[in-house]
Structures are given as C-alpha cells and as structure tokens.
Coordinates of C-alpha atoms in Angstrom, one line a residue:
M1 CA 27.1 -5.5 -14.6
S2 CA 30.3 -7.3 -14.9
G3 CA 31.8 -10.4 -16.1
R4 CA 29.5 -12.9 -18.3
P5 CA 26.4 -10.7 -19.7
L6 CA 23.2 -12.1 -18.8
V7 CA 20.7 -13.6 -20.9
A8 CA 17.1 -13.1 -20.7
E9 CA 14.9 -15.6 -22.4
V10 CA 11.5 -13.7 -23.1
L11 CA 8.2 -15.3 -23.3
V12 CA 5.6 -12.5 -24.9
N13 CA 1.7 -13.4 -24.6
D14 CA -0.3 -13.1 -28.0
A15 CA -2.2 -10.6 -25.8
A16 CA 1.0 -8.3 -25.9
S17 CA 1.5 -5.7 -28.2
A18 CA 4.8 -5.5 -30.6
E19 CA 5.5 -2.1 -28.8
E20 CA 4.9 -3.9 -25.6
E21 CA 7.1 -6.6 -26.3
Q22 CA 10.0 -4.1 -27.8
A23 CA 9.3 -1.9 -24.8
V24 CA 10.8 -5.0 -22.4
I25 CA 13.3 -5.6 -24.6
E26 CA 14.5 -2.1 -24.9
L27 CA 14.2 -2.0 -20.9
F28 CA 17.0 -4.9 -20.5
D29 CA 19.1 -3.8 -23.4
R30 CA 19.4 -0.8 -21.2
L31 CA 19.9 -3.2 -18.0
G32 CA 23.1 -4.7 -19.9
V33 CA 20.7 -8.0 -20.3
Q34 CA 20.6 -9.8 -23.7
A35 CA 17.0 -10.7 -23.8
D36 CA 16.0 -13.4 -26.2
A37 CA 12.2 -12.7 -27.2
R38 CA 9.8 -15.2 -28.8
R39 CA 5.9 -15.5 -28.6
S40 CA 3.9 -17.7 -26.9
H41 CA 1.2 -19.1 -28.7
T42 CA -1.0 -20.2 -26.0
H43 CA -5.0 -21.2 -26.4
R44 CA -5.8 -19.7 -23.4
D45 CA -7.8 -16.7 -22.6
P46 CA -5.4 -14.0 -22.5
G47 CA -6.8 -13.1 -18.7
T48 CA -6.9 -16.2 -17.1
L49 CA -3.2 -16.9 -18.4
G50 CA -2.1 -14.4 -15.4
W51 CA 1.1 -12.7 -17.3
L52 CA 1.8 -10.4 -20.1
I53 CA 5.4 -11.0 -20.8
L54 CA 7.0 -13.5 -18.5
V55 CA 11.3 -13.0 -18.5
A56 CA 13.6 -16.2 -17.3
L57 CA 16.8 -15.1 -16.0
P58 CA 19.1 -15.9 -13.3
L59 CA 17.3 -13.6 -10.5
Q60 CA 19.7 -12.6 -7.9
G61 CA 22.5 -12.4 -10.4
F62 CA 20.4 -9.6 -11.9
L63 CA 19.3 -7.8 -9.1
I64 CA 22.4 -7.6 -7.7
G65 CA 23.8 -6.4 -10.9
L66 CA 21.2 -3.9 -10.7
G67 CA 21.6 -2.8 -7.5
N68 CA 25.2 -1.9 -8.3
S69 CA 25.3 -0.4 -11.4
L70 CA 21.7 1.5 -11.3
A71 CA 22.2 5.1 -9.8
E72 CA 19.3 6.2 -7.2
D73 CA 17.8 8.2 -9.8
L74 CA 17.8 5.3 -12.2
H75 CA 15.0 3.2 -10.3
G76 CA 12.5 5.8 -11.3
G77 CA 13.6 4.9 -14.7
L78 CA 13.1 1.4 -14.6
R79 CA 9.4 2.0 -12.9
K80 CA 8.6 4.1 -15.7
L81 CA 9.9 1.5 -18.0
V82 CA 8.0 -1.6 -16.5
D83 CA 4.6 1.1 -16.7
R84 CA 5.3 1.8 -20.3
A85 CA 5.5 -2.4 -21.4
L86 CA 2.2 -2.9 -18.9
R87 CA 0.5 0.4 -20.1
R88 CA -2.9 -1.2 -21.7
P89 CA -5.3 -2.2 -19.7
R90 CA -6.9 -5.5 -20.7
N91 CA -10.7 -7.2 -20.2
G92 CA -12.0 -4.4 -18.4
G93 CA -9.5 -2.1 -17.2
S94 CA -7.1 -4.6 -15.4
T95 CA -3.6 -5.0 -16.8
A96 CA -1.9 -8.5 -16.9
P97 CA 2.1 -8.4 -15.2
L98 CA 5.3 -8.7 -16.1
V99 CA 7.0 -11.6 -14.5
L100 CA 10.6 -12.5 -14.0
Q101 CA 11.4 -16.0 -13.3
D102 CA 14.4 -17.5 -12.0
S103 CA 15.9 -20.0 -14.2
E104 CA 17.2 -22.0 -11.7
S105 CA 14.7 -22.2 -8.7
G106 CA 11.3 -20.8 -10.9
L107 CA 10.9 -18.5 -8.4
R108 CA 8.8 -15.6 -10.0
I109 CA 8.5 -11.7 -9.2
V110 CA 5.6 -10.2 -10.3
L111 CA 5.9 -6.3 -11.5
E112 CA 2.6 -4.6 -12.0
A113 CA 2.2 -1.5 -13.8
G114 CA 1.9 1.3 -11.3
L115 CA 4.5 0.3 -8.6
P116 CA 6.4 2.9 -6.7
E117 CA 10.1 3.7 -6.9
E118 CA 10.5 2.2 -3.3
A119 CA 9.6 -0.8 -4.4
F120 CA 12.1 -1.5 -6.7
R121 CA 14.9 -0.1 -4.3
Q122 CA 13.5 -2.6 -2.2
L123 CA 13.7 -5.4 -4.9
T124 CA 17.3 -4.8 -5.9
A125 CA 18.3 -5.4 -2.0
L126 CA 16.2 -8.6 -2.0
D127 CA 18.2 -11.7 -0.6
L128 CA 15.8 -14.6 -2.9
G129 CA 17.9 -17.5 -0.9
G130 CA 15.2 -16.8 1.7
F131 CA 12.3 -17.8 -0.9
A132 CA 12.0 -21.7 -2.2
Q133 CA 9.5 -21.2 -4.7
G134 CA 6.2 -19.3 -5.5
S135 CA 5.9 -15.6 -6.4
L136 CA 7.1 -12.1 -5.0
R137 CA 4.4 -9.6 -5.0
Y138 CA 4.8 -6.1 -3.4
D139 CA 2.2 -5.3 -1.1
Q140 CA 0.9 -1.5 -1.6
A141 CA -0.4 -1.4 2.3
L142 CA 2.6 -2.9 3.9
H143 CA 5.3 -1.3 1.7
Q144 CA 7.4 -4.3 1.2
W145 CA 7.4 -7.6 -1.0
R146 CA 6.1 -10.9 0.1
A147 CA 5.6 -14.2 -1.0
E148 CA 2.5 -15.9 -2.2
L149 CA 2.7 -19.6 -1.8
D150 CA 5.8 -19.5 -0.2
E151 CA 7.1 -18.4 3.1
P152 CA 10.6 -17.3 3.6
R153 CA 12.8 -20.1 4.9
A154 CA 14.3 -19.9 8.6

C-alpha cells in the first residue's frame, strides 16, 4: 500500500486468547497496516457479543490496497491467517467472527473461519460505496457478499 500507512484500531474481546490477538496483529502487519490493539472488558457473555475481534480502519482504502498489493496466491494466505486467528471454537463449537468496521461509515465486514479463497478475491474488488451501513457477510450458498440490515444503494 502506498502513501500514508493505514492504522487500524483493534478491539479484542476478553474471550480471545493472546495467540488469537497476536495472529490478528501479525495479519495486519503483513498487510502493511499498523494495528493498535487493546482489550475490551465487556460484562456480556462472549457468546452474545457477536465478535471476537473488531478492527476499525478505512475499509475502502484497505481493500483497494489489498487488491493492488497482493498476488493471487496471497488471498489464500489471508484466508489462512483469518482462520488461524479464529480457530478456537466457543460455546459448543461456534466461533465468533473477526469484524472489520469502516472508521468513517460504520459499515462492518464479517470474516468467519472457513471462508473460501473466492470470498477474499471478491472482497478486494467490492465497492463499499454501494452500502450505507449494516454488515456484509459472505453467503456460502450464493457465493457472494451480501448485506444484512442494508441494501445496496441504487
């Protein structure tokens, strides 16, 4: 990524292990993003919180830079790093996702363990300007990113 380095604020749920936190920091470091991490001391059950690690950064700039700088085979490396960060099942086998949140609009991209490489290829080409708010999740059945609570702008 060129120009001023991107900075990401990484909020880590208390349920995340030190290894999971370190894996996410290493992921962003590898991608050229400075990750400033801190722990979230919630009083909620980690199973109801909805995320394990929340990363706030300028998403469109991050995705454009990611798409420009990564070779085709590194999409698989990104997928493996996300899987590594989310590998520990919680509450009966389910894993909480890694969430990327746009620091300007609040739009969230939910990255779950086990996403195919195609999901990461699509993500780097996605125009986030078509979504006002809400969350984007990869639909495994439809093989595409879909909005929750928001529809693409016409």
